């Protein structure tokens, strides 16, 4: 009986050590994954900023879309930014870009 208990204790110790090793490995993998996610978020942010700058210079003052509605007053400044005239169904690039990036991130 004492042998069985001693054998059971050694199995418990081995299992505890194995669990501790697995938890340490899991912690390291989570840290590595977080680092990769952070790098990719910086890359995506940089790419979106570069694209915004490039497209904003190309489409500045040009109508890129016509909205099927008139936006509410506090959005009209953004949706009609740098466009001539008073037709608020005309859409500027920046407004369309913001809508697209919001939909991609969701």
Short mmCIF file of C-alpha atoms in Angstrom, two decimals:
data_model
loop_
_atom_site.label_atom_id
_atom_site.label_comp_id
_atom_site.label_asym_id
_atom_site.label_seq_id
_atom_site.Cartn_x
_atom_site.Cartn_y
_atom_site.Cartn_z
CA UNK A 1 0.00 0.00 0.00
CA UNK A 2 2.78 2.43 0.85
CA UNK A 3 4.39 1.65 -2.50
CA UNK A 4 1.17 2.54 -4.28
CA UNK A 5 0.96 5.85 -2.41
CA UNK A 6 4.60 6.64 -3.14
CA UNK A 7 4.09 5.73 -6.79
CA UNK A 8 0.94 7.91 -6.91
CA UNK A 9 2.81 10.86 -5.36
CA UNK A 10 5.57 10.61 -7.96
CA UNK A 11 2.95 10.57 -10.74
CA UNK A 12 1.31 13.67 -9.27
CA UNK A 13 4.67 15.46 -9.16
CA UNK A 14 5.39 14.48 -12.76
CA UNK A 15 1.97 15.68 -13.86
CA UNK A 16 2.41 18.97 -12.00
CA UNK A 17 5.80 19.52 -13.65
CA UNK A 18 4.32 18.69 -17.04
CA UNK A 19 1.44 21.13 -16.46
CA UNK A 20 3.89 23.84 -15.36
CA UNK A 21 5.99 23.31 -18.50
CA UNK A 22 2.89 23.50 -20.70
CA UNK A 23 1.70 26.67 -18.95
CA UNK A 24 5.12 28.26 -19.45
CA UNK A 25 5.06 27.27 -23.12
CA UNK A 26 1.56 28.72 -23.46
CA UNK A 27 2.69 31.97 -21.83
CA UNK A 28 5.62 32.25 -24.25
CA UNK A 29 3.39 31.54 -27.25
CA UNK A 30 0.89 34.21 -26.11
CA UNK A 31 3.72 36.73 -25.76
CA UNK A 32 5.01 35.92 -29.26
CA UNK A 33 1.50 36.18 -30.71
CA UNK A 34 0.95 39.56 -29.06
CA UNK A 35 4.21 40.82 -30.56
CA UNK A 36 3.20 39.69 -34.05
CA UNK A 37 -0.26 41.28 -33.66
CA UNK A 38 1.27 44.56 -32.54
CA UNK A 39 3.65 44.64 -35.51
CA UNK A 40 0.82 43.92 -37.95
CA UNK A 41 -1.36 46.65 -36.42
CA UNK A 42 1.46 49.17 -36.88
CA UNK A 43 1.93 48.05 -40.48
CA UNK A 44 -1.79 48.35 -41.21
CA UNK A 45 -1.93 51.78 -39.58
CA UNK A 46 1.04 52.96 -41.61
CA UNK A 47 -0.45 51.59 -44.85
CA UNK A 48 -3.83 53.25 -44.23
CA UNK A 49 -2.14 56.56 -43.42
CA UNK A 50 0.00 56.41 -46.56
CA UNK A 51 -3.00 55.53 -48.72
CA UNK A 52 -5.04 58.33 -47.19
CA UNK A 53 -2.35 60.88 -47.94
CA UNK A 54 -1.86 59.69 -51.51
CA UNK A 55 -5.55 59.44 -52.41
CA UNK A 56 -6.39 62.70 -50.65
CA UNK A 57 -3.96 64.57 -52.90
CA UNK A 58 -5.34 62.82 -56.01
CA UNK A 59 -9.04 63.31 -55.26
CA UNK A 60 -8.93 66.69 -53.50
CA UNK A 61 -11.88 68.80 -54.69
CA UNK A 62 -13.33 66.03 -56.88
CA UNK A 63 -16.70 64.35 -56.49
CA UNK A 64 -16.13 60.62 -55.97
CA UNK A 65 -19.70 59.51 -55.25
CA UNK A 66 -23.30 60.68 -55.01
CA UNK A 67 -25.11 59.79 -51.84
CA UNK A 68 -28.75 58.66 -52.07
CA UNK A 69 -29.54 60.92 -49.11
CA UNK A 70 -28.54 64.26 -47.62
CA UNK A 71 -26.32 63.62 -44.59
CA UNK A 72 -27.25 65.08 -41.23
CA UNK A 73 -25.88 68.57 -40.58
CA UNK A 74 -22.88 67.67 -38.41
CA UNK A 75 -21.61 65.16 -41.01
CA UNK A 76 -22.11 67.45 -44.03
CA UNK A 77 -18.82 69.22 -43.39
CA UNK A 78 -16.98 65.94 -43.76
CA UNK A 79 -19.04 64.45 -46.58
CA UNK A 80 -18.83 67.65 -48.67
CA UNK A 81 -15.25 68.61 -47.73
CA UNK A 82 -13.41 70.75 -50.33
CA UNK A 83 -16.18 70.32 -52.92
CA UNK A 84 -17.61 73.30 -54.81
CA UNK A 85 -21.34 74.00 -54.70
CA UNK A 86 -24.12 73.33 -52.23
CA UNK A 87 -25.34 69.89 -53.35
CA UNK A 88 -24.80 67.88 -50.17
CA UNK A 89 -25.52 64.57 -51.87
CA UNK A 90 -22.07 64.89 -53.51
CA UNK A 91 -19.48 62.95 -51.57
CA UNK A 92 -15.81 63.80 -51.07
CA UNK A 93 -13.05 61.22 -50.98
CA UNK A 94 -12.33 61.56 -47.27
CA UNK A 95 -15.90 60.65 -46.30
CA UNK A 96 -15.92 57.58 -48.54
CA UNK A 97 -12.49 56.53 -47.27
CA UNK A 98 -13.63 56.78 -43.65
CA UNK A 99 -16.73 54.70 -44.37
CA UNK A 100 -14.67 52.04 -46.15
CA UNK A 101 -12.00 51.76 -43.46
CA UNK A 102 -14.67 51.55 -40.76
CA UNK A 103 -16.38 48.70 -42.59
CA UNK A 104 -13.07 46.86 -43.13
CA UNK A 105 -12.10 47.08 -39.47
CA UNK A 106 -15.44 45.73 -38.32
#
